[in-house]
Structure formats: C-alpha cells, structure tokens
C-alpha cells in the first residue's frame, strides 16, 4: 500500500493507494475518531459490485452503516439527487457525529461530498473512488457539488474528505471505455507537472492499459501526489490550481455542445489537450515534436484526438467556452504549455489562434 499526504493544516488527510483496500475500510475509518452511524452512498452499478464488502468491513469495525443507492450517471448529480440523499439521511437518523462514505465514481463523490458538506451544516466524509478518473482526480482536493439545468457544477462547496481509499481492485470491474477516459487525466499530470512521468507513460502505457497492478499502483499514487501538491498550494483555486484545467476549456465546450452525451469527460479533454498543445506551440513555442508526442500518447490510449465541427458548431463551441466558469471579464483564459511538464495559466488568447488550433484537430 502507498500513502500520499494531502497537507492542508487542520484539514490534512491521507490517500491510500493499493489492492485489497476496501475490506480495510472499517479499520481505516476507526483511526479517524468518527461516530458509529454512517451512510455509504453508492450508485446502482457500483452498489451490487462493491457495497457488500464496504458494509461488512464497516460493521466488523463496530460502525453502524446504512446504504444509500442513487441512480448511476451524471443526471444524479442534481439538486433532486441531493434532496433524495437528505431524505434518506434523515430517515436513517444521521447525527452530527455521523459520517458519509462516497463509494463510486466522480458522480457519487461530488454528490455525496456536497450532501456531506451541507447536511447538519457539515458531516465528515470518506472517499472510496471506484473509477480511474475519480481515483486520480475528483476524489482528491475537496471540490464537491452538483449541476443545474443552466450548467455543470454550478452549485458546490469546498469540503475536504477525511480519507481517500483508492482500492485498485475495484477498477477490475470498470468498463474499458471508462478506464481509457481516466487515462486522459493521467496523461494530463505528465503534461502539466512532470516530464519524467510523461516519459514513463510513454514507456509503460501498454502495461497501464492491461491494468497491471504494480503499474497502476505507481501511476495512481503519482497522480494523487501531483494533485495533492497543487491543491496544497492553492486549496480554493485562486491561482495554481487552474493548471489542472489543461485542455478543459475546449474539452468542456465540446461536452456542452454535444449536450453531455457523445463524449465521456476524458474523451472530450483528450481532444481539448491536443488542441491546447497546438495552441501552446503557437503562443508559447511548445516544440512541435512535443505536440506530436502528446497527440501520439492519447492515440495509443485509444482516445479521440480530432473532431469534425461545422462552422455553426464552431460558433456554438466559442459561445460555450465564453460561458465556462474560467472566463473572467469576458476573456477566455487558457492554460498553455511551454513544453511537456511546464505550463502557465491565466493566458488570454486571441480567438484567431483558438480557431487555428481547432483547425489542426479538425477530423
Ligand atoms: N470534484 C472534482 O474535482 C472533479 C474532478 C473531475 C471530475 N469531476 C466530476 O466527476 C464526474 C465524472 O466521474 P466519473 O468519470 O467517475 O463518472 P461516473 O461516476 O459517472 O462513473 C462512470 C460510470 O462507471 C460506473 N462505475 C463506477 N465505478 C465502477 C466500477 N468500479 N465498476 C463498474 N462500473 C463502475 C458508474 O456507475 C458510471 O456508470 C463528473 O460529474 C465530473 O464533473 C469532479
Ligand atoms: Zn477533468
């Protein structure tokens, strides 16, 4: 088992990464001085696969868990989903000292975390992420929230978990397309922070795709460590944390104009990161050979690197990017790379350059 520390003064916590960790959930929680009663929030897909192990482990450690199951999928990350959880928490008589376990992907983590942040003015919570994306990204850092009809993640809070347990064995049941989607975030960490890690991925991607346990352990732990370092320096996203959005301005725009159905998040940000790399070459002189390496790695991971957009869709994409939360004073701000491993954030880019980068990823 590997341990990554997230250093945030009194809100510090540990991320455990390894195999066979879910059966140890109860004993890990015992060390946190929590109440006996807890709610394990999961979704309809993950519940049948993994909730029995979680509940047994908690009960064996003396906790009194109740299972709350929500439908799977992004639609559950809504105020309606929040209300359903509140009702079940009340029915289960959760108290001030009770805690919440989020067992699932990013949808369950964001939803259960937001419910934990607000029920009884805040309950402690533990993240047990079961998708690659959730293990390397959404479970770490304390951003929780839900969507509104007007847009994604418009309601939320910063609420740090007390513990993150990344059981790599839970990934065995994850569908291939979801696994590859998570790899888009993994590659992102190499581009934004760690050129040596990017080279490692170039060497070992095939082992990663085969979900080799020791490769997975090293890669997930390194991604968590990078996210922990970034969040540790900028908990509430006033600066550095923006680098985690590399490729996301265009990626979120693509998700929005395809009404959140065509692409998984990782697929959209794969195209977004390739486009951001072309933009980086134009604006910051990222070497073209490195742009090609970025594109090559996403391709090898089976992720899309191009998109066919009509002129009308191109206009829609710009409108969507202007609505994105990263816009301030009407200017679209980008994270761009000087080279693999070195990025800068908060860069205003003329639309003609964005258009040219989009032409370069036109399928
Ligand atoms: N809070 C943050 O910092 C942050 C960061 C990135 C993404 N997110 C959010 O995360 C969400 C996406 O998360 P996701 O990609 O994990 O999606 P998800 O939670 O919808 O999970 C994807 C699918 O896989 C299923 N699943 C999950 N674990 C499984 C397993 N072990 N075996 C079989 N099936 C499994 C789920 O039921 C679902 O159908 C988005 O809402 C996004 O906004 C949040
Ligand atoms: Zn992302």
GROMACS .gro file of C-alpha atoms and ligand atoms in nm:
model
  408
    1UNK     CA    1   0.000   0.000   0.000
    2UNK     CA    2   0.119   0.352  -0.081
    3UNK     CA    3   0.023   0.660   0.116
    4UNK     CA    4   0.006   1.015  -0.015
    5UNK     CA    5  -0.038   1.301   0.232
    6UNK     CA    6  -0.252   1.600   0.144
    7UNK     CA    7  -0.117   1.884   0.358
    8UNK     CA    8  -0.386   2.141   0.438
    9UNK     CA    9  -0.317   2.228   0.803
   10UNK     CA   10  -0.607   2.100   1.019
   11UNK     CA   11  -0.784   1.970   0.707
   12UNK     CA   12  -0.494   1.739   0.612
   13UNK     CA   13  -0.569   1.381   0.516
   14UNK     CA   14  -0.422   1.065   0.369
   15UNK     CA   15  -0.479   0.898   0.036
   16UNK     CA   16  -0.422   0.522   0.049
   17UNK     CA   17  -0.348   0.352  -0.282
   18UNK     CA   18  -0.325  -0.024  -0.332
   19UNK     CA   19  -0.504  -0.355  -0.379
   20UNK     CA   20  -0.749  -0.514  -0.131
   21UNK     CA   21  -0.816  -0.186   0.050
   22UNK     CA   22  -1.196  -0.193   0.054
   23UNK     CA   23  -1.200  -0.480   0.308
   24UNK     CA   24  -0.994  -0.247   0.529
   25UNK     CA   25  -1.234   0.047   0.506
   26UNK     CA   26  -1.367  -0.011   0.859
   27UNK     CA   27  -1.026  -0.032   1.024
   28UNK     CA   28  -0.903   0.276   0.834
   29UNK     CA   29  -1.212   0.470   0.948
   30UNK     CA   30  -1.155   0.355   1.308
   31UNK     CA   31  -0.844   0.572   1.318
   32UNK     CA   32  -1.039   0.890   1.237
   33UNK     CA   33  -1.242   0.932   1.559
   34UNK     CA   34  -1.578   0.930   1.383
   35UNK     CA   35  -1.926   0.846   1.516
   36UNK     CA   36  -2.072   0.496   1.481
   37UNK     CA   37  -2.351   0.576   1.239
   38UNK     CA   38  -2.259   0.629   0.876
   39UNK     CA   39  -2.417   0.641   0.531
   40UNK     CA   40  -2.250   0.462   0.241
   41UNK     CA   41  -2.364   0.644  -0.074
   42UNK     CA   42  -2.322   0.450  -0.395
   43UNK     CA   43  -2.487   0.413  -0.735
   44UNK     CA   44  -2.690   0.134  -0.894
   45UNK     CA   45  -2.393  -0.006  -1.087
   46UNK     CA   46  -2.128   0.009  -0.819
   47UNK     CA   47  -2.354  -0.097  -0.531
   48UNK     CA   48  -2.412  -0.457  -0.642
   49UNK     CA   49  -2.040  -0.499  -0.713
   50UNK     CA   50  -1.872  -0.343  -0.412
   51UNK     CA   51  -2.109  -0.227  -0.138
   52UNK     CA   52  -2.128  -0.562   0.046
   53UNK     CA   53  -1.752  -0.554   0.112
   54UNK     CA   54  -1.772  -0.194   0.231
   55UNK     CA   55  -2.068  -0.256   0.463
   56UNK     CA   56  -1.917  -0.573   0.610
   57UNK     CA   57  -1.588  -0.405   0.676
   58UNK     CA   58  -1.755  -0.109   0.849
   59UNK     CA   59  -1.980  -0.334   1.059
   60UNK     CA   60  -1.686  -0.554   1.160
   61UNK     CA   61  -1.506  -0.243   1.287
   62UNK     CA   62  -1.805  -0.152   1.505
   63UNK     CA   63  -1.973   0.104   1.278
   64UNK     CA   64  -2.342   0.110   1.201
   65UNK     CA   65  -2.369   0.171   0.824
   66UNK     CA   66  -2.679   0.240   0.617
   67UNK     CA   67  -2.670   0.204   0.238
   68UNK     CA   68  -2.799   0.488   0.018
   69UNK     CA   69  -2.819   0.396  -0.351
   70UNK     CA   70  -2.868   0.657  -0.624
   71UNK     CA   71  -2.915   0.603  -1.000
   72UNK     CA   72  -2.588   0.589  -1.194
   73UNK     CA   73  -2.493   0.868  -1.433
   74UNK     CA   74  -2.443   1.244  -1.449
   75UNK     CA   75  -2.818   1.320  -1.411
   76UNK     CA   76  -2.797   1.206  -1.048
   77UNK     CA   77  -2.557   1.495  -0.977
   78UNK     CA   78  -2.852   1.732  -0.934
   79UNK     CA   79  -3.044   1.912  -0.661
   80UNK     CA   80  -3.301   1.634  -0.691
   81UNK     CA   81  -3.027   1.381  -0.615
   82UNK     CA   82  -2.919   1.593  -0.318
   83UNK     CA   83  -3.276   1.606  -0.182
   84UNK     CA   84  -3.311   1.227  -0.215
   85UNK     CA   85  -2.993   1.178  -0.009
   86UNK     CA   86  -3.106   1.430   0.258
   87UNK     CA   87  -3.436   1.240   0.296
   88UNK     CA   88  -3.258   0.909   0.339
   89UNK     CA   89  -3.008   1.059   0.585
   90UNK     CA   90  -3.298   1.193   0.791
   91UNK     CA   91  -3.481   0.858   0.778
   92UNK     CA   92  -3.161   0.685   0.893
   93UNK     CA   93  -3.127   0.939   1.177
   94UNK     CA   94  -2.778   1.053   1.090
   95UNK     CA   95  -2.638   1.284   1.358
   96UNK     CA   96  -2.369   1.548   1.393
   97UNK     CA   97  -2.103   1.283   1.455
   98UNK     CA   98  -2.216   1.053   1.177
   99UNK     CA   99  -2.012   1.035   0.860
  100UNK     CA  100  -2.061   0.974   0.489
  101UNK     CA  101  -1.873   0.729   0.267
  102UNK     CA  102  -1.880   0.800  -0.108
  103UNK     CA  103  -1.840   0.466  -0.287
  104UNK     CA  104  -1.834   0.517  -0.663
  105UNK     CA  105  -1.707   0.736  -0.945
  106UNK     CA  106  -1.689   1.113  -0.963
  107UNK     CA  107  -2.067   1.148  -0.978
  108UNK     CA  108  -2.114   0.976  -0.642
  109UNK     CA  109  -1.810   1.154  -0.493
  110UNK     CA  110  -1.927   1.501  -0.599
  111UNK     CA  111  -2.288   1.437  -0.493
  112UNK     CA  112  -2.221   1.259  -0.161
  113UNK     CA  113  -1.947   1.511  -0.080
  114UNK     CA  114  -2.186   1.801  -0.135
  115UNK     CA  115  -2.455   1.633   0.074
  116UNK     CA  116  -2.193   1.575   0.347
  117UNK     CA  117  -2.081   1.939   0.325
  118UNK     CA  118  -2.432   2.067   0.386
  119UNK     CA  119  -2.633   1.812   0.589
  120UNK     CA  120  -2.642   1.927   0.955
  121UNK     CA  121  -2.403   2.206   0.841
  122UNK     CA  122  -2.139   1.954   0.750
  123UNK     CA  123  -2.055   1.590   0.822
  124UNK     CA  124  -1.712   1.430   0.780
  125UNK     CA  125  -1.676   1.220   0.468
  126UNK     CA  126  -1.455   0.950   0.324
  127UNK     CA  127  -1.395   0.898  -0.045
  128UNK     CA  128  -1.374   0.547  -0.188
  129UNK     CA  129  -1.333   0.622  -0.560
  130UNK     CA  130  -1.403   0.331  -0.797
  131UNK     CA  131  -1.324   0.482  -1.138
  132UNK     CA  132  -0.975   0.569  -1.259
  133UNK     CA  133  -1.090   0.929  -1.310
  134UNK     CA  134  -1.218   0.953  -0.955
  135UNK     CA  135  -0.903   0.792  -0.809
  136UNK     CA  136  -0.661   1.026  -0.985
  137UNK     CA  137  -0.870   1.340  -0.987
  138UNK     CA  138  -1.217   1.402  -0.845
  139UNK     CA  139  -1.176   1.232  -0.504
  140UNK     CA  140  -0.877   1.447  -0.413
  141UNK     CA  141  -0.895   1.819  -0.345
  142UNK     CA  142  -1.230   1.878  -0.177
  143UNK     CA  143  -1.433   2.022  -0.464
  144UNK     CA  144  -1.786   1.885  -0.430
  145UNK     CA  145  -2.106   1.989  -0.599
  146UNK     CA  146  -2.390   1.928  -0.839
  147UNK     CA  147  -2.517   2.053  -1.174
  148UNK     CA  148  -2.803   2.289  -1.253
  149UNK     CA  149  -3.002   2.283  -1.578
  150UNK     CA  150  -2.805   2.601  -1.661
  151UNK     CA  151  -2.467   2.430  -1.640
  152UNK     CA  152  -2.231   2.180  -1.482
  153UNK     CA  153  -2.101   2.215  -1.126
  154UNK     CA  154  -2.275   2.548  -1.067
  155UNK     CA  155  -2.363   2.465  -0.705
  156UNK     CA  156  -2.091   2.341  -0.474
  157UNK     CA  157  -1.855   2.374  -0.184
  158UNK     CA  158  -1.500   2.303  -0.077
  159UNK     CA  159  -1.526   2.015   0.169
  160UNK     CA  160  -1.212   1.805   0.214
  161UNK     CA  161  -1.253   1.433   0.279
  162UNK     CA  162  -1.102   1.284   0.597
  163UNK     CA  163  -0.956   0.993   0.399
  164UNK     CA  164  -0.935   0.874   0.039
  165UNK     CA  165  -0.914   0.500  -0.018
  166UNK     CA  166  -0.816   0.404  -0.376
  167UNK     CA  167  -0.868   0.029  -0.396
  168UNK     CA  168  -0.716  -0.068  -0.732
  169UNK     CA  169  -0.909  -0.397  -0.726
  170UNK     CA  170  -1.236  -0.205  -0.772
  171UNK     CA  171  -1.106  -0.097  -1.114
  172UNK     CA  172  -1.124  -0.458  -1.235
  173UNK     CA  173  -1.499  -0.419  -1.295
  174UNK     CA  174  -1.470  -0.080  -1.469
  175UNK     CA  175  -1.572  -0.084  -1.839
  176UNK     CA  176  -1.284  -0.033  -2.083
  177UNK     CA  177  -1.416   0.296  -2.220
  178UNK     CA  178  -1.441   0.443  -1.869
  179UNK     CA  179  -1.089   0.324  -1.788
  180UNK     CA  180  -0.943   0.488  -2.101
  181UNK     CA  181  -1.132   0.805  -2.021
  182UNK     CA  182  -0.949   0.818  -1.686
  183UNK     CA  183  -0.617   0.785  -1.868
  184UNK     CA  184  -0.679   1.127  -2.026
  185UNK     CA  185  -0.645   1.281  -1.677
  186UNK     CA  186  -0.339   1.065  -1.603
  187UNK     CA  187  -0.162   1.194  -1.916
  188UNK     CA  188  -0.261   1.549  -1.818
  189UNK     CA  189  -0.049   1.526  -1.499
  190UNK     CA  190   0.257   1.450  -1.710
  191UNK     CA  191   0.195   1.748  -1.937
  192UNK     CA  192   0.124   1.999  -1.661
  193UNK     CA  193   0.374   1.894  -1.396
  194UNK     CA  194   0.613   1.611  -1.460
  195UNK     CA  195   0.801   1.542  -1.784
  196UNK     CA  196   0.963   1.228  -1.636
  197UNK     CA  197   0.618   1.091  -1.554
  198UNK     CA  198   0.509   1.161  -1.912
  199UNK     CA  199   0.812   0.964  -2.039
  200UNK     CA  200   0.723   0.681  -1.801
  201UNK     CA  201   0.374   0.669  -1.950
  202UNK     CA  202   0.522   0.659  -2.300
  203UNK     CA  203   0.725   0.355  -2.195
  204UNK     CA  204   0.462   0.174  -1.992
  205UNK     CA  205   0.125   0.267  -2.142
  206UNK     CA  206   0.060  -0.088  -2.256
  207UNK     CA  207   0.104  -0.222  -1.902
  208UNK     CA  208  -0.126   0.051  -1.779
  209UNK     CA  209  -0.392  -0.039  -2.040
  210UNK     CA  210  -0.363  -0.403  -1.927
  211UNK     CA  211  -0.431  -0.274  -1.571
  212UNK     CA  212  -0.109  -0.428  -1.444
  213UNK     CA  213  -0.139  -0.393  -1.063
  214UNK     CA  214   0.210  -0.262  -0.991
  215UNK     CA  215   0.196  -0.014  -1.280
  216UNK     CA  216  -0.149   0.104  -1.171
  217UNK     CA  217  -0.030   0.150  -0.813
  218UNK     CA  218   0.268   0.362  -0.917
  219UNK     CA  219   0.071   0.570  -1.165
  220UNK     CA  220  -0.235   0.635  -0.945
  221UNK     CA  221  -0.012   0.726  -0.650
  222UNK     CA  222   0.195   0.969  -0.860
  223UNK     CA  223  -0.118   1.140  -0.998
  224UNK     CA  224  -0.259   1.175  -0.646
  225UNK     CA  225   0.071   1.316  -0.524
  226UNK     CA  226   0.075   1.577  -0.800
  227UNK     CA  227  -0.285   1.676  -0.733
  228UNK     CA  228  -0.210   1.690  -0.359
  229UNK     CA  229   0.089   1.921  -0.421
  230UNK     CA  230  -0.113   2.153  -0.640
  231UNK     CA  231  -0.413   2.161  -0.404
  232UNK     CA  232  -0.179   2.203  -0.105
  233UNK     CA  233  -0.051   2.525  -0.262
  234UNK     CA  234  -0.391   2.655  -0.370
  235UNK     CA  235  -0.684   2.494  -0.191
  236UNK     CA  236  -0.957   2.725  -0.319
  237UNK     CA  237  -0.846   2.778  -0.679
  238UNK     CA  238  -0.722   3.133  -0.665
  239UNK     CA  239  -0.419   3.056  -0.877
  240UNK     CA  240  -0.204   2.746  -0.940
  241UNK     CA  241  -0.495   2.502  -0.918
  242UNK     CA  242  -0.602   2.633  -1.259
  243UNK     CA  243  -0.327   2.422  -1.421
  244UNK     CA  244  -0.542   2.115  -1.354
  245UNK     CA  245  -0.770   2.255  -1.624
  246UNK     CA  246  -0.525   2.199  -1.910
  247UNK     CA  247  -0.733   2.107  -2.217
  248UNK     CA  248  -1.053   2.162  -2.022
  249UNK     CA  249  -1.166   2.493  -2.173
  250UNK     CA  250  -1.208   2.338  -2.516
  251UNK     CA  251  -1.298   1.999  -2.362
  252UNK     CA  252  -1.584   2.141  -2.154
  253UNK     CA  253  -1.702   2.334  -2.460
  254UNK     CA  254  -1.714   2.011  -2.663
  255UNK     CA  255  -1.907   1.837  -2.384
  256UNK     CA  256  -2.156   2.124  -2.370
  257UNK     CA  257  -2.225   2.147  -2.744
  258UNK     CA  258  -2.273   1.772  -2.769
  259UNK     CA  259  -2.519   1.808  -2.475
  260UNK     CA  260  -2.315   1.586  -2.245
  261UNK     CA  261  -2.382   1.261  -2.425
  262UNK     CA  262  -2.144   1.197  -2.712
  263UNK     CA  263  -1.818   1.218  -2.524
  264UNK     CA  264  -1.709   1.091  -2.187
  265UNK     CA  265  -1.523   1.364  -1.997
  266UNK     CA  266  -1.184   1.204  -2.064
  267UNK     CA  267  -1.256   1.180  -2.436
  268UNK     CA  268  -1.351   1.549  -2.459
  269UNK     CA  269  -1.040   1.662  -2.271
  270UNK     CA  270  -0.823   1.434  -2.484
  271UNK     CA  271  -0.922   1.640  -2.789
  272UNK     CA  272  -0.901   1.954  -2.572
  273UNK     CA  273  -0.544   1.877  -2.463
  274UNK     CA  274  -0.428   1.811  -2.819
  275UNK     CA  275  -0.585   2.142  -2.927
  276UNK     CA  276  -0.431   2.319  -2.624
  277UNK     CA  277  -0.093   2.177  -2.725
  278UNK     CA  278  -0.127   2.320  -3.078
  279UNK     CA  279  -0.224   2.650  -2.918
  280UNK     CA  280   0.079   2.619  -2.690
  281UNK     CA  281   0.305   2.579  -2.992
  282UNK     CA  282   0.162   2.894  -3.147
  283UNK     CA  283   0.160   3.111  -2.833
  284UNK     CA  284   0.443   2.979  -2.613
  285UNK     CA  285   0.668   2.799  -2.860
  286UNK     CA  286   0.599   2.445  -2.735
  287UNK     CA  287   0.820   2.232  -2.964
  288UNK     CA  288   0.616   2.068  -3.243
  289UNK     CA  289   0.788   1.739  -3.169
  290UNK     CA  290   0.638   1.752  -2.817
  291UNK     CA  291   0.294   1.835  -2.954
  292UNK     CA  292   0.329   1.520  -3.165
  293UNK     CA  293   0.429   1.315  -2.856
  294UNK     CA  294   0.121   1.442  -2.670
  295UNK     CA  295  -0.106   1.351  -2.959
  296UNK     CA  296   0.067   1.012  -3.000
  297UNK     CA  297   0.015   0.915  -2.638
  298UNK     CA  298  -0.357   0.998  -2.642
  299UNK     CA  299  -0.391   0.800  -2.967
  300UNK     CA  300  -0.216   0.498  -2.817
  301UNK     CA  301  -0.458   0.514  -2.523
  302UNK     CA  302  -0.744   0.477  -2.772
  303UNK     CA  303  -0.868   0.829  -2.704
  304UNK     CA  304  -1.001   1.066  -2.973
  305UNK     CA  305  -0.762   1.339  -3.088
  306UNK     CA  306  -0.974   1.506  -3.355
  307UNK     CA  307  -1.326   1.632  -3.401
  308UNK     CA  308  -1.531   1.730  -3.705
  309UNK     CA  309  -1.708   2.061  -3.649
  310UNK     CA  310  -1.926   2.255  -3.893
  311UNK     CA  311  -1.895   2.636  -3.898
  312UNK     CA  312  -2.216   2.657  -3.691
  313UNK     CA  313  -2.080   2.409  -3.433
  314UNK     CA  314  -1.755   2.607  -3.418
  315UNK     CA  315  -1.959   2.917  -3.327
  316UNK     CA  316  -2.151   2.718  -3.064
  317UNK     CA  317  -1.822   2.597  -2.921
  318UNK     CA  318  -1.698   2.955  -2.877
  319UNK     CA  319  -2.028   3.052  -2.711
  320UNK     CA  320  -1.995   2.754  -2.474
  321UNK     CA  321  -1.632   2.843  -2.392
  322UNK     CA  322  -1.736   3.201  -2.309
  323UNK     CA  323  -1.995   3.062  -2.063
  324UNK     CA  324  -1.739   2.840  -1.890
  325UNK     CA  325  -1.656   2.931  -1.530
  326UNK     CA  326  -1.295   3.005  -1.618
  327UNK     CA  327  -1.399   3.318  -1.806
  328UNK     CA  328  -1.345   3.642  -1.620
  329UNK     CA  329  -1.433   3.986  -1.756
  330UNK     CA  330  -1.542   3.823  -2.082
  331UNK     CA  331  -1.198   3.690  -2.177
  332UNK     CA  332  -1.142   3.319  -2.228
  333UNK     CA  333  -0.835   3.223  -2.025
  334UNK     CA  334  -0.616   2.926  -2.116
  335UNK     CA  335  -0.360   2.703  -1.951
  336UNK     CA  336  -0.080   2.655  -2.205
  337UNK     CA  337   0.246   2.460  -2.207
  338UNK     CA  338   0.598   2.587  -2.279
  339UNK     CA  339   0.681   2.220  -2.315
  340UNK     CA  340   0.583   1.887  -2.162
  341UNK     CA  341   0.598   1.930  -1.783
  342UNK     CA  342   0.579   2.312  -1.778
  343UNK     CA  343   0.258   2.509  -1.805
  344UNK     CA  344   0.140   2.865  -1.747
  345UNK     CA  345  -0.212   2.967  -1.656
  346UNK     CA  346  -0.444   3.264  -1.694
  347UNK     CA  347  -0.335   3.339  -2.051
  348UNK     CA  348  -0.573   3.538  -2.269
  349UNK     CA  349  -0.560   3.409  -2.626
  350UNK     CA  350  -0.698   3.582  -2.938
  351UNK     CA  351  -0.985   3.392  -3.098
  352UNK     CA  352  -0.800   3.363  -3.428
  353UNK     CA  353  -0.536   3.149  -3.256
  354UNK     CA  354  -0.801   2.930  -3.093
  355UNK     CA  355  -0.963   2.888  -3.434
  356UNK     CA  356  -0.633   2.786  -3.591
  357UNK     CA  357  -0.575   2.527  -3.317
  358UNK     CA  358  -0.926   2.390  -3.374
  359UNK     CA  359  -0.848   2.360  -3.747
  360UNK     CA  360  -0.546   2.149  -3.656
  361UNK     CA  361  -0.767   1.899  -3.467
  362UNK     CA  362  -1.039   1.903  -3.735
  363UNK     CA  363  -1.108   1.538  -3.823
  364LIG     N1  364  -1.462   1.723  -0.782
  364LIG     C1  365  -1.368   1.730  -0.872
  364LIG     O1  366  -1.261   1.786  -0.851
  364LIG     C2  367  -1.391   1.664  -1.006
  364LIG     C3  368  -1.284   1.647  -1.094
  364LIG     C4  369  -1.308   1.580  -1.213
  364LIG     C5  370  -1.434   1.532  -1.243
  364LIG     N2  371  -1.537   1.551  -1.155
  364LIG     C6  372  -1.671   1.501  -1.183
  364LIG     O2  373  -1.666   1.360  -1.189
  364LIG     C7  374  -1.776   1.313  -1.266
  364LIG     C8  375  -1.729   1.203  -1.358
  364LIG     O3  376  -1.678   1.097  -1.281
  364LIG     P1  377  -1.659   0.951  -1.342
  364LIG     O4  378  -1.592   0.959  -1.471
  364LIG     O5  379  -1.601   0.868  -1.235
  364LIG     O6  380  -1.809   0.909  -1.377
  364LIG     P2  381  -1.923   0.823  -1.300
  364LIG     O7  382  -1.920   0.845  -1.155
  364LIG     O8  383  -2.050   0.853  -1.372
  364LIG     O9  384  -1.881   0.673  -1.331
  364LIG     C9  385  -1.882   0.628  -1.464
  364LIG    C10  386  -1.966   0.500  -1.479
  364LIG    O10  387  -1.893   0.391  -1.428
  364LIG    C11  388  -1.971   0.320  -1.330
  364LIG     N3  389  -1.874   0.268  -1.233
  364LIG    C12  390  -1.805   0.337  -1.140
  364LIG     N4  391  -1.716   0.258  -1.080
  364LIG    C13  392  -1.729   0.136  -1.134
  364LIG    C14  393  -1.663   0.012  -1.113
  364LIG     N5  394  -1.560   0.000  -1.026
  364LIG     N6  395  -1.704  -0.096  -1.184
  364LIG    C15  396  -1.804  -0.082  -1.276
  364LIG     N7  397  -1.867   0.033  -1.303
  364LIG    C16  398  -1.830   0.140  -1.232
  364LIG    C17  399  -2.069   0.422  -1.279
  364LIG    O11  400  -2.185   0.360  -1.228
  364LIG    C18  401  -2.098   0.504  -1.403
  364LIG    O12  402  -2.195   0.438  -1.482
  364LIG    C19  403  -1.831   1.434  -1.339
  364LIG    O13  404  -1.953   1.471  -1.283
  364LIG    C20  405  -1.727   1.541  -1.315
  364LIG    O14  406  -1.783   1.672  -1.311
  364LIG    C21  407  -1.517   1.616  -1.037
  365LIG    ZN1  408  -1.109   1.669  -1.594
   0.00000   0.00000   0.00000
